Amino acid sequence: MASAKKQPTPATARRAKLDEARRKERARERRGRIVTITAAVVVVAGLVAGGGYLMNASDKQDKAETAAMSSPVEGEKSWDKLSREHVDKKVDYPMNPPVGGDHNPVWMNCDADVYTEAIPKENAVHSLEHGAVWVTYTGKAKPADIKKLGERVSATPYSLMSPVEDQAAPLMLSAWGKQLTVKSAADARVAQFFTKYVQGPQTPEPGAACSGGIAK
């Protein structure tokens, strides 16, 4: 008798959504070439040695991601009803770094981009609108923390990193409408913030491009 079909968890569905966004991004970068990827995974008990272990590992990952997405990020600040107009001027944002509001018509490239110099905030806000997480730091941040966060960003599409010297704390993470201050790159909330907000439910334009904008 055929086994019941396993229902996708919220974490699995979210990963599928992010994978689809990445696929669209690659298609844009290759100027319209259509890339079709078909993946079929058939799980049969006892088919291969270690199959049960792989299923358990996948289930644990799903549960961890689901917990990270469903639980609030302790200490984060939130804003709603943020405007989204395109403007060709400097914007006086009520928070720093900005987490939303009117912004430049062109986004800052956020395809795992690490910038070592300050970037225009109006362009970065457009990246947040596309579902990116923006990591920012000041000169007071520890080099080890900057390095570790830079490695995370470099491995994460839909994220970017840059210095913001006039922000209130050495290390901050921002997404559209969300912001978190941490004292260390080892803070467990960093991973949760990325899991929850990279192409997360707060994204006004999920799947929009994170390349083809501007790079400093």
Tab-separated table of N, CA, C and O in Angstrom, residues 166-216:
chain	number	residue	atom	x	y	z
A	166	ASP	N	27.284	56.309	11.238
A	166	ASP	CA	26.446	57.108	12.121
A	166	ASP	C	25.296	56.324	12.755
A	166	ASP	O	24.378	56.902	13.323
A	167	GLN	N	25.325	54.997	12.697
A	167	GLN	CA	24.286	54.222	13.356
A	167	GLN	C	24.587	54.125	14.850
A	167	GLN	O	25.707	54.375	15.306
A	168	ALA	N	23.583	53.725	15.626
A	168	ALA	CA	23.674	53.815	17.085
A	168	ALA	C	24.520	52.717	17.730
A	168	ALA	O	24.963	52.870	18.862
A	169	ALA	N	24.736	51.606	17.043
A	169	ALA	CA	25.470	50.486	17.626
A	169	ALA	C	26.464	49.926	16.611
A	169	ALA	O	26.300	50.106	15.403
A	170	PRO	N	27.502	49.220	17.074
A	170	PRO	CA	28.515	48.708	16.157
A	170	PRO	C	27.997	47.684	15.142
A	170	PRO	O	28.487	47.642	14.014
A	171	LEU	N	27.023	46.857	15.546
A	171	LEU	CA	26.518	45.803	14.655
A	171	LEU	C	24.995	45.831	14.606
A	171	LEU	O	24.336	45.742	15.649
A	172	MET	N	24.440	45.940	13.402
A	172	MET	CA	22.989	45.959	13.249
A	172	MET	C	22.581	45.174	12.011
A	172	MET	O	23.338	45.092	11.033
A	173	LEU	N	21.386	44.585	12.052
A	173	LEU	CA	20.811	43.857	10.919
A	173	LEU	C	19.454	44.462	10.612
A	173	LEU	O	18.664	44.721	11.520
A	174	SER	N	19.188	44.666	9.319
A	174	SER	CA	17.923	45.280	8.904
A	174	SER	C	17.281	44.489	7.782
A	174	SER	O	17.965	43.925	6.923
A	175	ALA	N	15.966	44.450	7.821
A	175	ALA	CA	15.146	43.940	6.727
A	175	ALA	C	13.998	44.933	6.584
A	175	ALA	O	13.898	45.876	7.361
A	176	TRP	N	13.141	44.733	5.590
A	176	TRP	CA	12.037	45.679	5.411
A	176	TRP	C	11.153	45.685	6.661
A	176	TRP	O	10.535	44.682	7.026
A	177	GLY	N	11.132	46.828	7.360
A	177	GLY	CA	10.300	46.959	8.548
A	177	GLY	C	10.848	46.307	9.805
A	177	GLY	O	10.177	46.294	10.837
A	178	LYS	N	12.070	45.769	9.747
A	178	LYS	CA	12.631	45.029	10.881
A	178	LYS	C	14.082	45.461	11.117
A	178	LYS	O	14.825	45.712	10.171
A	179	GLN	N	14.474	45.504	12.400
A	179	GLN	CA	15.860	45.857	12.711
A	179	GLN	C	16.273	45.220	14.039
A	179	GLN	O	15.494	45.154	14.990
A	180	LEU	N	17.526	44.766	14.065
A	180	LEU	CA	18.059	44.087	15.246
A	180	LEU	C	19.473	44.571	15.519
A	180	LEU	O	20.294	44.677	14.610
A	181	THR	N	19.758	44.855	16.785
A	181	THR	CA	21.108	45.201	17.232
A	181	THR	C	21.691	44.005	17.969
A	181	THR	O	21.037	43.416	18.826
A	182	VAL	N	22.916	43.625	17.619
A	182	VAL	CA	23.595	42.520	18.304
A	182	VAL	C	24.976	42.989	18.752
A	182	VAL	O	25.542	43.923	18.201
A	183	LYS	N	25.504	42.309	19.747
A	183	LYS	CA	26.834	42.660	20.250
A	183	LYS	C	27.927	41.803	19.641
A	183	LYS	O	29.113	42.128	19.734
A	184	SER	N	27.529	40.695	19.006
A	184	SER	CA	28.498	39.756	18.462
A	184	SER	C	27.915	39.021	17.272
A	184	SER	O	26.711	38.768	17.209
A	185	ALA	N	28.795	38.652	16.348
A	185	ALA	CA	28.359	37.859	15.201
A	185	ALA	C	27.938	36.458	15.620
A	185	ALA	O	27.243	35.762	14.877
A	186	ALA	N	28.352	36.048	16.812
A	186	ALA	CA	28.007	34.715	17.313
A	186	ALA	C	26.625	34.672	17.953
A	186	ALA	O	26.145	33.596	18.318
A	187	ASP	N	25.965	35.796	18.082
A	187	ASP	CA	24.620	35.855	18.660
A	187	ASP	C	23.689	34.968	17.824
A	187	ASP	O	23.607	35.099	16.596
A	188	ALA	N	22.981	34.066	18.482
A	188	ALA	CA	22.091	33.128	17.783
A	188	ALA	C	20.995	33.842	17.009
A	188	ALA	O	20.442	33.291	16.043
A	189	ARG	N	20.685	35.071	17.385
A	189	ARG	CA	19.632	35.806	16.699
A	189	ARG	C	20.037	36.225	15.289
A	189	ARG	O	19.178	36.530	14.454
A	190	VAL	N	21.344	36.247	15.020
A	190	VAL	CA	21.805	36.572	13.657
A	190	VAL	C	21.285	35.527	12.682
A	190	VAL	O	20.693	35.853	11.648
A	191	ALA	N	21.503	34.254	13.007
A	191	ALA	CA	21.020	33.178	12.132
A	191	ALA	C	19.503	33.209	12.023
A	191	ALA	O	18.943	32.999	10.938
A	192	GLN	N	18.817	33.472	13.121
A	192	GLN	CA	17.357	33.529	13.089
A	192	GLN	C	16.878	34.671	12.199
A	192	GLN	O	15.919	34.513	11.426
A	193	PHE	N	17.533	35.822	12.307
A	193	PHE	CA	17.140	36.981	11.499
A	193	PHE	C	17.284	36.660	10.015
A	193	PHE	O	16.392	36.972	9.210
A	194	PHE	N	18.394	36.025	9.634
A	194	PHE	CA	18.583	35.643	8.232
A	194	PHE	C	17.534	34.621	7.807
A	194	PHE	O	16.932	34.744	6.733
A	195	THR	N	17.321	33.603	8.618
A	195	THR	CA	16.344	32.564	8.274
A	195	THR	C	14.946	33.143	8.094
A	195	THR	O	14.212	32.773	7.173
A	196	LYS	N	14.601	34.070	8.979
A	196	LYS	CA	13.245	34.596	8.983
A	196	LYS	C	13.008	35.649	7.903
A	196	LYS	O	11.909	35.724	7.331
A	197	TYR	N	14.027	36.459	7.588
A	197	TYR	CA	13.767	37.634	6.767
A	197	TYR	C	14.420	37.665	5.384
A	197	TYR	O	14.090	38.539	4.585
A	198	VAL	N	15.340	36.780	5.079
A	198	VAL	CA	15.828	36.696	3.696
A	198	VAL	C	14.684	36.169	2.833
A	198	VAL	O	14.260	35.030	3.002
A	199	GLN	N	14.146	37.021	1.967
A	199	GLN	CA	12.954	36.670	1.185
A	199	GLN	C	11.817	36.217	2.108
A	199	GLN	O	11.047	35.317	1.772
A	200	GLY	N	11.731	36.844	3.277
A	200	GLY	CA	10.732	36.451	4.255
A	200	GLY	C	9.361	37.052	3.998
A	200	GLY	O	9.140	37.775	3.014
A	201	PRO	N	8.427	36.789	4.885
A	201	PRO	CA	7.039	37.238	4.692
A	201	PRO	C	6.873	38.746	4.739
A	201	PRO	O	5.845	39.267	4.312
A	202	GLN	N	7.866	39.463	5.268
A	202	GLN	CA	7.793	40.930	5.320
A	202	GLN	C	8.106	41.585	3.974
A	202	GLN	O	7.896	42.780	3.793
A	203	THR	N	8.610	40.794	3.016
A	203	THR	CA	9.099	41.307	1.740
A	203	THR	C	7.974	41.883	0.887
A	203	THR	O	7.050	41.156	0.495
A	204	PRO	N	8.020	43.171	0.528
A	204	PRO	CA	6.972	43.732	-0.329
A	204	PRO	C	7.002	43.181	-1.755
A	204	PRO	O	5.957	43.031	-2.384
A	205	GLU	N	8.219	42.884	-2.268
A	205	GLU	CA	8.343	42.410	-3.649
A	205	GLU	C	9.176	41.125	-3.685
A	205	GLU	O	10.327	41.126	-4.138
A	206	PRO	N	8.632	40.013	-3.210
A	206	PRO	CA	9.396	38.765	-3.192
A	206	PRO	C	9.783	38.302	-4.588
A	206	PRO	O	9.006	38.396	-5.521
A	207	GLY	N	11.034	37.853	-4.705
A	207	GLY	CA	11.512	37.350	-5.989
A	207	GLY	C	12.048	38.407	-6.927
A	207	GLY	O	12.577	38.085	-7.985
A	208	ALA	N	11.936	39.700	-6.547
A	208	ALA	CA	12.477	40.762	-7.407
A	208	ALA	C	13.996	40.667	-7.420
A	208	ALA	O	14.632	40.082	-6.538
A	209	ALA	N	14.613	41.280	-8.420
A	209	ALA	CA	16.054	41.132	-8.650
A	209	ALA	C	16.895	41.670	-7.522
A	209	ALA	O	16.536	42.643	-6.851
A	210	CYS	N	18.046	41.035	-7.305
A	210	CYS	CA	19.046	41.534	-6.368
A	210	CYS	C	20.378	41.763	-7.083
A	210	CYS	O	21.388	42.058	-6.459
A	211	SER	N	20.388	41.636	-8.388
A	211	SER	CA	21.541	42.007	-9.206
A	211	SER	C	21.011	42.896	-10.332
A	211	SER	O	19.809	43.081	-10.479
A	212	GLY	N	21.922	43.460	-11.112
A	212	GLY	CA	21.488	44.341	-12.188
A	212	GLY	C	21.148	45.722	-11.722
A	212	GLY	O	20.620	46.545	-12.477
A	213	GLY	N	21.447	46.020	-10.430
A	213	GLY	CA	21.223	47.366	-9.908
A	213	GLY	C	22.501	48.171	-9.979
A	213	GLY	O	23.138	48.245	-11.014
A	214	ILE	N	22.915	48.718	-8.841
A	214	ILE	CA	24.192	49.438	-8.818
A	214	ILE	C	25.110	48.781	-7.808
A	214	ILE	O	24.677	48.193	-6.830
A	215	ALA	N	26.402	48.881	-8.066
A	215	ALA	CA	27.418	48.362	-7.161
A	215	ALA	C	28.450	49.447	-6.941
A	215	ALA	O	28.879	50.111	-7.880
A	216	LYS	N	28.846	49.664	-5.716
A	216	LYS	CA	29.779	50.734	-5.399
A	216	LYS	C	31.206	50.269	-5.603
A	216	LYS	O	31.539	49.185	-5.184
